[in-house]
CSV table of C-alpha atoms and ligand atoms in Angstrom, one decimal:
chain,number,residue,atom,x,y,z
Y,1,UNK,CA,38.5,-6.0,5.6
Y,2,UNK,CA,39.4,-2.0,6.6
Y,3,UNK,CA,38.7,-0.2,9.5
Y,4,UNK,CA,35.3,0.9,8.5
Y,5,UNK,CA,34.3,-2.2,6.9
Y,6,UNK,CA,34.9,-3.9,10.0
Y,7,UNK,CA,33.2,-1.3,12.3
Y,8,UNK,CA,29.7,-1.5,10.2
Y,9,UNK,CA,29.7,-5.6,10.0
Y,10,UNK,CA,30.6,-5.4,13.3
Y,11,UNK,CA,27.4,-2.8,13.9
Y,12,UNK,CA,24.9,-4.5,11.3
Y,13,UNK,CA,21.4,-5.8,12.9
Y,14,UNK,CA,21.2,-9.4,12.7
Y,15,UNK,CA,18.5,-12.1,14.2
Y,16,UNK,CA,18.8,-14.9,15.5
Y,17,UNK,CA,19.1,-17.2,12.2
Y,18,UNK,CA,22.0,-15.2,10.9
Y,19,UNK,CA,20.0,-12.6,8.6
Y,20,UNK,CA,21.1,-9.5,8.6
Y,21,UNK,CA,19.4,-6.4,7.7
Y,22,UNK,CA,20.3,-4.7,4.6
Y,23,UNK,CA,16.4,-3.0,3.9
Y,24,UNK,CA,14.3,-1.0,5.9
Y,25,UNK,CA,10.7,0.5,4.3
Y,26,UNK,CA,9.2,3.8,5.8
Y,27,UNK,CA,5.7,4.3,5.3
Y,28,UNK,CA,5.5,7.7,5.7
Y,29,UNK,CA,1.3,7.9,6.3
Y,30,UNK,CA,-1.1,5.6,6.1
Y,31,UNK,CA,-3.2,7.3,3.6
Y,32,UNK,CA,-4.8,6.4,0.8
Y,33,UNK,CA,-6.9,7.8,-2.1
Y,34,UNK,CA,-7.3,4.0,-3.2
Y,35,UNK,CA,-9.3,1.8,-1.2
Y,36,UNK,CA,-7.8,-1.9,-2.6
Y,37,UNK,CA,-10.4,-4.7,-1.5
Y,38,UNK,CA,-7.4,-6.4,0.0
Y,39,UNK,CA,-5.8,-4.0,2.0
Y,40,UNK,CA,-7.8,-1.0,3.2
Y,41,UNK,CA,-10.6,-1.4,5.8
Y,42,UNK,CA,-13.6,-0.3,4.5
Y,43,UNK,CA,-14.0,2.7,7.9
Y,44,UNK,CA,-10.1,3.4,8.2
Y,45,UNK,CA,-9.5,5.2,11.3
Y,46,UNK,CA,-6.0,7.2,9.6
Y,47,UNK,CA,-3.3,8.3,12.6
Y,48,UNK,CA,-3.7,11.5,13.3
Y,49,UNK,CA,-1.2,14.2,11.3
Y,50,UNK,CA,0.2,15.3,14.6
Y,51,UNK,CA,1.6,11.6,15.7
Y,52,UNK,CA,3.1,11.4,12.5
Y,53,UNK,CA,7.1,11.3,11.9
Y,54,UNK,CA,8.5,14.3,10.9
Y,55,UNK,CA,10.2,13.4,8.2
Y,56,UNK,CA,13.5,15.4,9.8
Y,57,UNK,CA,13.0,12.6,12.7
Y,58,UNK,CA,12.3,10.2,9.8
Y,59,UNK,CA,15.9,11.2,7.9
Y,60,UNK,CA,17.7,10.9,11.4
Y,61,UNK,CA,16.1,7.6,11.8
Y,62,UNK,CA,17.6,6.6,8.8
Y,63,UNK,CA,20.5,8.3,8.8
Y,64,UNK,CA,21.5,5.7,12.6
Y,65,UNK,CA,19.9,2.8,10.4
Y,66,UNK,CA,22.3,3.5,7.5
Y,67,UNK,CA,25.0,3.4,10.0
Y,68,UNK,CA,24.4,0.2,11.0
Y,69,UNK,CA,24.5,-1.8,7.4
Y,70,UNK,CA,20.9,-0.9,5.8
Y,71,UNK,CA,21.8,-0.3,2.0
Y,72,UNK,CA,18.4,0.1,0.2
Y,73,UNK,CA,15.7,2.3,1.7
Y,74,UNK,CA,11.8,1.8,0.2
Y,75,UNK,CA,9.2,4.9,0.9
Y,76,UNK,CA,5.7,2.9,1.1
Y,77,UNK,CA,2.5,3.7,3.2
Y,78,UNK,CA,-0.4,3.7,2.4
Y,79,UNK,CA,0.3,6.2,-0.7
Y,80,UNK,CA,3.7,8.0,-0.2
Y,81,UNK,CA,2.4,10.4,-3.0
Y,82,UNK,CA,0.0,11.6,-0.7
Y,83,UNK,CA,2.0,13.1,2.3
Y,84,UNK,CA,3.4,16.4,1.5
Y,85,UNK,CA,7.5,17.0,1.4
Y,86,UNK,CA,7.7,12.9,0.0
Y,87,UNK,CA,9.9,14.6,-3.2
Y,88,UNK,CA,12.1,16.3,-0.9
Y,89,UNK,CA,12.6,13.7,1.8
Y,90,UNK,CA,14.0,11.6,-1.6
Y,91,UNK,CA,16.2,14.2,-2.2
Y,92,UNK,CA,17.4,14.3,1.3
Y,93,UNK,CA,18.3,10.7,1.7
Y,94,UNK,CA,21.0,11.1,-1.0
Y,95,UNK,CA,22.9,12.4,1.4
Y,96,UNK,CA,22.9,8.9,2.9
Y,97,UNK,CA,24.4,7.6,-0.2
Y,98,UNK,CA,28.0,8.2,1.2
Y,99,UNK,CA,27.6,6.4,4.0
Y,100,UNK,CA,26.7,3.4,2.5
Y,101,UNK,CA,23.2,3.4,1.2
Y,102,UNK,CA,22.7,2.3,-2.4
Y,103,UNK,CA,19.0,2.5,-3.3
Y,104,UNK,CA,16.0,5.0,-2.4
Y,105,UNK,CA,12.8,3.3,-3.7
Y,106,UNK,CA,8.8,4.1,-3.8
Y,107,UNK,CA,6.4,2.0,-3.9
Y,108,UNK,CA,3.0,3.5,-5.5
Y,109,UNK,CA,-0.5,3.0,-6.6
Y,110,UNK,CA,0.5,5.7,-9.6
Y,111,UNK,CA,-2.4,7.9,-9.1
Y,112,UNK,CA,-0.2,10.9,-8.8
Y,113,UNK,CA,2.5,9.9,-10.6
Y,114,UNK,CA,2.0,11.7,-13.7
Y,115,UNK,CA,2.6,15.4,-12.0
Y,116,UNK,CA,5.3,13.8,-9.5
Y,117,UNK,CA,7.3,11.5,-12.2
Y,118,UNK,CA,9.7,14.1,-13.3
Y,119,UNK,CA,10.4,15.5,-9.5
Y,120,UNK,CA,11.6,12.6,-8.1
Y,121,UNK,CA,13.6,11.5,-11.0
Y,122,UNK,CA,15.7,14.7,-10.7
Y,123,UNK,CA,15.0,14.1,-6.7
Y,124,UNK,CA,17.6,10.7,-8.1
Y,125,UNK,CA,15.1,7.9,-6.6
Y,126,UNK,CA,16.6,5.1,-8.1
Y,127,UNK,CA,13.6,2.6,-8.8
Y,128,UNK,CA,9.6,2.9,-8.2
Y,129,UNK,CA,6.9,-0.5,-7.5
Y,130,UNK,CA,3.6,0.2,-8.9
Y,131,UNK,CA,0.9,-1.8,-8.0
Y,132,UNK,CA,-1.6,-2.8,-11.1
Y,133,UNK,CA,-3.9,-5.7,-10.0
Y,134,UNK,CA,-6.1,-5.4,-13.2
Y,135,UNK,CA,-6.0,-3.7,-17.3
Y,136,UNK,CA,-10.1,-4.2,-17.2
Y,137,UNK,CA,-10.9,-0.7,-16.3
Y,138,UNK,CA,-14.3,-2.4,-14.5
Y,139,UNK,CA,-13.1,-4.7,-12.1
Y,140,UNK,CA,-9.7,-1.9,-11.5
Y,141,UNK,CA,-12.4,0.1,-9.9
Y,142,UNK,CA,-14.4,-2.3,-8.1
Y,143,UNK,CA,-10.6,-3.4,-6.6
Y,144,UNK,CA,-9.8,0.3,-6.0
Y,145,UNK,CA,-13.1,2.4,-6.1
Y,146,UNK,CA,-10.6,5.1,-8.6
Y,147,UNK,CA,-10.0,4.9,-12.1
Y,148,UNK,CA,-7.6,3.2,-13.9
Y,149,UNK,CA,-6.4,6.0,-16.5
Y,150,UNK,CA,-4.8,7.6,-14.3
Y,151,UNK,CA,-2.4,4.6,-13.3
Y,152,UNK,CA,-1.4,4.1,-17.1
Y,153,UNK,CA,-0.6,7.4,-17.4
Y,154,UNK,CA,1.5,7.5,-14.2
Y,155,UNK,CA,3.2,4.4,-16.2
Y,156,UNK,CA,3.9,6.2,-19.4
Y,157,UNK,CA,5.4,9.2,-16.9
Y,158,UNK,CA,7.6,6.9,-15.4
Y,159,UNK,CA,8.7,5.0,-18.7
Y,160,UNK,CA,9.0,8.6,-20.2
Y,161,UNK,CA,11.4,9.9,-17.3
Y,162,UNK,CA,13.3,6.7,-17.3
Y,163,UNK,CA,12.5,5.8,-13.7
Y,164,UNK,CA,13.1,2.1,-13.7
Y,165,UNK,CA,9.5,-0.1,-12.6
Y,166,UNK,CA,8.3,-3.1,-11.5
Y,167,UNK,CA,4.8,-3.8,-11.4
Y,168,UNK,CA,3.2,-5.7,-8.6
Y,169,UNK,CA,-0.7,-7.3,-9.1
Y,170,UNK,CA,-1.7,-8.9,-5.7
Y,171,UNK,CA,-4.5,-11.5,-7.2
Y,172,UNK,CA,-7.3,-12.4,-5.5
Y,173,UNK,CA,-9.2,-15.9,-6.0
Y,174,UNK,CA,-12.5,-15.0,-8.0
Y,175,UNK,CA,-11.7,-11.0,-8.1
Y,176,UNK,CA,-9.1,-10.8,-10.6
Y,177,UNK,CA,-7.4,-14.3,-11.0
Y,178,UNK,CA,-8.8,-14.0,-14.4
Y,179,UNK,CA,-5.9,-10.9,-15.0
Y,180,UNK,CA,-2.8,-13.3,-15.3
Y,181,UNK,CA,-2.8,-13.3,-18.8
Y,182,UNK,CA,-4.0,-9.7,-20.0
Y,183,UNK,CA,-1.6,-8.6,-17.1
Y,184,UNK,CA,1.6,-10.9,-18.4
Y,185,UNK,CA,1.1,-10.1,-22.5
Y,186,UNK,CA,1.0,-6.4,-21.2
Y,187,UNK,CA,4.2,-6.9,-19.4
Y,188,UNK,CA,5.6,-8.4,-22.4
Y,189,UNK,CA,4.8,-5.7,-24.9
Y,190,UNK,CA,6.1,-3.0,-22.7
Y,191,UNK,CA,8.9,-4.5,-21.6
Y,192,UNK,CA,8.4,-4.3,-18.2
Y,193,UNK,CA,9.1,-6.3,-14.9
Y,194,UNK,CA,5.9,-7.6,-13.4
Y,195,UNK,CA,5.6,-9.3,-10.5
Y,196,UNK,CA,2.3,-11.5,-9.2
Y,197,UNK,CA,1.6,-11.6,-5.5
Y,198,UNK,CA,-0.1,-14.0,-3.0
Y,199,UNK,CA,-3.2,-12.3,-1.5
Y,200,UNK,CA,-1.5,-12.4,2.5
Y,201,UNK,CA,-3.6,-11.8,5.5
Y,202,UNK,CA,-2.5,-8.2,5.7
Y,203,UNK,CA,-6.0,-6.7,4.6
Y,204,UNK,CA,-7.7,-4.1,6.9
Y,205,UNK,CA,-11.0,-5.9,7.3
Y,206,UNK,CA,-9.2,-9.6,8.3
Y,207,UNK,CA,-11.5,-11.1,5.8
Y,208,UNK,CA,-8.6,-13.4,4.2
Y,209,UNK,CA,-8.7,-16.7,4.2
Y,210,UNK,CA,-7.0,-19.6,2.1
Y,211,UNK,CA,-9.6,-20.1,-0.6
Y,212,UNK,CA,-8.7,-16.4,-1.8
Y,213,UNK,CA,-5.5,-17.1,-2.7
Y,214,UNK,CA,-4.4,-17.7,-6.1
Y,215,UNK,CA,-1.2,-19.7,-5.7
Y,216,UNK,CA,2.3,-19.5,-7.5
Y,217,UNK,CA,1.4,-23.0,-8.4
Y,218,UNK,CA,-2.3,-21.6,-10.5
Y,219,UNK,CA,-0.1,-18.5,-11.9
Y,220,UNK,CA,2.2,-21.5,-13.0
Y,221,UNK,CA,0.0,-23.1,-14.9
Y,222,UNK,CA,-2.4,-20.7,-16.4
Y,223,UNK,CA,1.3,-18.5,-17.6
Y,224,UNK,CA,1.8,-21.8,-19.2
Y,225,UNK,CA,-0.9,-22.3,-21.7
Y,226,UNK,CA,0.6,-19.5,-23.6
Y,227,UNK,CA,4.1,-19.2,-22.9
Y,228,UNK,CA,7.0,-21.4,-22.0
Y,229,UNK,CA,7.7,-20.8,-19.0
Y,230,UNK,CA,11.5,-21.2,-17.4
Y,231,UNK,CA,12.8,-20.8,-13.9
Y,232,UNK,CA,15.9,-18.2,-12.9
Y,233,UNK,CA,16.2,-20.0,-10.6
Y,234,UNK,CA,19.5,-21.3,-11.0
Y,235,UNK,CA,20.5,-17.0,-12.2
Y,236,UNK,CA,22.6,-15.0,-10.8
Y,237,UNK,CA,19.3,-12.6,-11.2
Y,238,UNK,CA,17.7,-14.3,-8.6
Y,239,UNK,CA,18.8,-12.7,-5.2
Y,240,UNK,CA,18.7,-15.1,-1.9
Y,241,UNK,CA,17.2,-12.6,-0.1
Y,242,UNK,CA,14.4,-11.3,-3.3
Y,243,UNK,CA,10.9,-12.3,-1.9
Y,244,UNK,CA,9.6,-13.0,-5.6
Y,245,UNK,CA,10.6,-16.4,-6.9
Y,246,UNK,CA,12.0,-15.6,-10.5
Y,247,UNK,CA,10.9,-16.9,-14.3
Y,248,UNK,CA,11.1,-16.1,-17.4
Y,249,UNK,CA,7.6,-16.2,-19.4
Y,250,UNK,CA,9.6,-16.7,-22.7
Y,251,UNK,CA,12.1,-14.8,-22.7
Y,252,UNK,CA,10.7,-12.1,-20.3
Y,253,UNK,CA,11.5,-12.1,-16.6
Y,254,UNK,CA,8.2,-12.8,-14.1
Y,255,UNK,CA,8.6,-12.7,-10.1
Y,256,UNK,CA,6.0,-14.2,-7.7
Y,257,UNK,CA,5.7,-13.5,-4.3
Y,258,UNK,CA,4.2,-16.6,-2.9
Y,259,UNK,CA,4.0,-16.1,1.1
Y,260,UNK,CA,1.6,-18.1,1.5
Y,261,UNK,CA,2.4,-21.3,-0.5
Y,262,UNK,CA,6.0,-20.7,-0.7
Y,263,UNK,CA,7.0,-18.7,1.5
Y,264,UNK,CA,10.8,-17.1,1.1
Y,265,UNK,CA,10.8,-16.0,4.3
Y,266,UNK,CA,13.6,-17.4,5.1
Y,267,UNK,CA,16.3,-15.2,4.1
Y,268,UNK,CA,14.3,-11.7,4.9
Y,269,UNK,CA,16.8,-9.2,5.5
Y,270,UNK,CA,14.1,-6.4,6.0
Y,271,UNK,CA,12.4,-4.5,8.1
Y,272,UNK,CA,10.1,-1.9,8.9
Y,273,UNK,CA,8.8,1.5,10.4
Y,274,UNK,CA,5.0,3.2,10.1
Y,275,UNK,CA,4.5,6.2,10.2
Y,276,UNK,CA,4.0,6.5,13.2
Y,277,UNK,CA,7.4,5.6,14.8
Y,278,UNK,CA,6.5,1.7,15.2
Y,279,UNK,CA,9.4,-0.3,14.0
Y,280,UNK,CA,8.4,-4.3,12.9
Y,281,UNK,CA,10.8,-6.9,12.9
Y,282,UNK,CA,8.3,-8.9,9.9
Y,283,UNK,CA,5.8,-8.1,7.9
Y,284,UNK,CA,3.6,-10.8,10.4
Y,285,UNK,CA,5.4,-9.6,13.8
Y,286,UNK,CA,2.0,-10.1,16.4
Y,287,UNK,CA,3.9,-6.5,18.5
Y,288,UNK,CA,5.6,-3.8,17.1
Y,289,UNK,CA,8.2,-1.4,18.9
Y,290,UNK,CA,7.4,2.0,19.5
Y,291,UNK,CA,10.4,3.9,18.9
Y,292,UNK,CA,8.3,7.4,18.6
Y,293,UNK,CA,10.4,9.1,21.8
Y,294,UNK,CA,13.7,7.6,20.5
Y,295,UNK,CA,13.0,8.5,17.2
Y,296,UNK,CA,12.7,12.5,18.8
Y,297,UNK,CA,15.6,12.1,21.0
Y,298,UNK,CA,17.6,11.2,18.3
Y,299,UNK,CA,17.0,14.5,16.2
Y,300,UNK,CA,17.3,16.2,19.2
Y,301,UNK,CA,21.3,14.7,19.7
Y,302,UNK,CA,20.3,13.3,23.3
Y,303,UNK,CA,23.5,12.0,24.6
Y,304,UNK,CA,24.0,8.7,24.2
Y,305,UNK,CA,20.4,8.1,22.7
Y,306,UNK,CA,22.2,6.1,20.0
Y,307,UNK,CA,23.2,3.8,22.1
Y,308,UNK,CA,20.2,3.5,23.9
Y,309,UNK,CA,18.5,2.4,20.1
Y,310,UNK,CA,21.2,0.3,19.3
Y,311,UNK,CA,20.5,-1.9,21.9
Y,312,UNK,CA,16.5,-1.8,22.2
Y,313,UNK,CA,16.3,-2.4,18.0
Y,314,UNK,CA,19.7,-5.3,18.0
Y,315,UNK,CA,17.2,-7.1,20.7
Y,316,UNK,CA,13.8,-6.3,18.9
Y,317,UNK,CA,15.8,-8.0,15.7
Y,318,UNK,CA,17.7,-10.8,17.2
Y,319,UNK,CA,14.3,-12.5,18.7
Y,320,UNK,CA,12.6,-12.0,14.4
Y,321,UNK,CA,11.2,-14.7,14.3
Y,322,UNK,CA,11.8,-17.5,11.7
Y,323,UNK,CA,9.0,-15.9,8.9
Y,324,UNK,CA,5.2,-16.3,8.3
Y,325,UNK,CA,4.4,-19.9,8.7
Y,326,UNK,CA,6.6,-19.7,12.0
Y,327,UNK,CA,3.9,-17.2,13.5
Y,328,UNK,CA,0.9,-18.6,12.4
Y,329,UNK,CA,1.7,-21.8,13.2
Y,330,UNK,CA,2.9,-20.6,16.8
Y,331,UNK,CA,-0.4,-17.4,16.8
Y,332,UNK,CA,-2.4,-20.2,16.0
Y,333,UNK,CA,-5.8,-19.7,18.5
Y,334,UNK,CA,-5.2,-15.9,19.4
Y,335,UNK,CA,-6.6,-13.0,17.3
Y,336,UNK,CA,-4.2,-11.5,14.9
Y,337,UNK,CA,-2.7,-8.4,15.2
Y,338,UNK,CA,-4.7,-4.6,14.2
Y,339,UNK,CA,-2.4,-3.5,11.6
Y,340,UNK,CA,-2.8,-3.7,8.2
Y,341,UNK,CA,-0.8,-3.6,4.8
Y,342,UNK,CA,-1.7,0.2,4.6
Y,343,UNK,CA,-0.3,0.6,8.1
Y,344,UNK,CA,3.4,-0.9,7.5
Y,345,UNK,CA,3.6,-0.5,4.1
Y,346,UNK,CA,3.8,-3.7,1.9
L,1,SAM,N1,-0.1,2.6,-2.0
L,1,SAM,C1,0.9,1.9,-2.5
L,1,SAM,C2,0.6,0.5,-3.7
L,1,SAM,O1,-0.6,0.5,-3.1
L,1,SAM,O2,1.5,0.5,-3.8
L,1,SAM,C3,1.7,1.1,-1.4
L,1,SAM,C4,1.2,1.0,-0.3
L,1,SAM,S1,0.8,-0.9,-0.6
L,1,SAM,C5,0.2,-1.4,1.4
L,1,SAM,C6,2.5,-1.8,-0.8
L,1,SAM,C7,2.0,-3.0,-1.5
L,1,SAM,O3,1.2,-4.2,-0.1
L,1,SAM,C8,0.9,-3.3,-3.2
L,1,SAM,O4,2.0,-3.7,-4.4
L,1,SAM,C9,0.0,-3.9,-2.5
L,1,SAM,O5,-0.4,-4.6,-3.3
L,1,SAM,C10,0.2,-4.8,-1.4
L,1,SAM,N2,-0.3,-5.5,-0.7
L,1,SAM,C11,-1.7,-4.5,0.3
L,1,SAM,N3,-2.5,-5.2,0.7
L,1,SAM,C12,-1.7,-6.6,0.6
L,1,SAM,C13,-2.3,-7.9,1.2
L,1,SAM,N4,-3.4,-8.1,1.5
L,1,SAM,N5,-1.6,-9.3,0.5
L,1,SAM,C14,-0.8,-8.8,0.0
L,1,SAM,N6,-0.7,-7.6,-1.2
L,1,SAM,C15,-1.3,-6.3,-0.4
L,2,SF4,FE1,-3.7,2.6,-1.1
L,2,SF4,FE2,-1.7,0.6,-1.6
L,2,SF4,FE3,-3.5,-0.1,0.3
L,2,SF4,FE4,-4.1,0.1,-2.6
L,2,SF4,S1,-2.7,-1.2,-1.8
L,2,SF4,S2,-5.0,0.6,-1.1
L,2,SF4,S3,-3.2,1.8,-3.4
L,2,SF4,S4,-2.4,1.7,0.8
């Protein structure tokens, strides 16, 4: 091990279960033009624009984190393509690749993707996750309050410029669980990889209940009515920290993120930052860490700020709990926190 590698390893953030942190998700805005039933509250209270960290501040934080072992940055939201300057931010982040950053990704609802695909590719974006929960136009509108057509056009535009994409589909019982086979057929036909996601208790109006969850087993049973389903469990394609369980339907890869019925929290290497600088060591963490002032001080090159931020973060990350089920168990009778997926970024 050379000196650089040694320094980097020593500085890496690790939690109490020995899980090093390699992935950072940054929500650049909580605003969104969609109103997905499983995510957005009926009456969202948007973060004030002047409370958001600037892209310069977000960049300084990313630089700090990459020097501490972050290899992959995902830009999310709200809808990241609604924040002006996000393409330039992607381009800026390229500079961190010389410090060890390997991937810059984005998660989007794809509504504006047609107009941004080329620019994102040119800015060096490595891949995109796109949310698509139904191929039925009326159902799509019911789920999101927006039209399906621009999303399909956005997907085509991303494919045309050669951006690798994955589709994410959240399933809700009685809402879109009839889309398992249509989405699977479509992904095979389009040669796009698809991941079904179990509905998690992160909806804005906190109406989640286990009754709405479409389980991994149900998804597999449904797929098996039409495809030969095999597990990729022993395949090298299955990364140990990947939250999705990997399968093939016939020869086509498909993933299932089954946080509720079969969670993969055990090897989680992710941490998150909201647009106004709240840091979360887990999607379900009951409390975030307000880093806004520390991040602003980084940008202003205040002496010793890095040391102070490093020690605050080390401590908070170290205390990351085991995962969704451990947190649910501990907080059984306490009210859930008020942060929903549109703020923390999925
Ligand atoms: N607006 C972008 C989009 O929809 O792709 C990015 C932000 S969105 C919060 C990120 C991901 O979280 C999406 O794939 C979305 O489907 C997922 N998501 C939102 N609420 C969820 C919930 N309650 N349970 C599971 N996944 C959820
Ligand atoms: Fe918007 Fe994404 Fe939430 Fe849907 S899932 S409301 S697109 S932030």
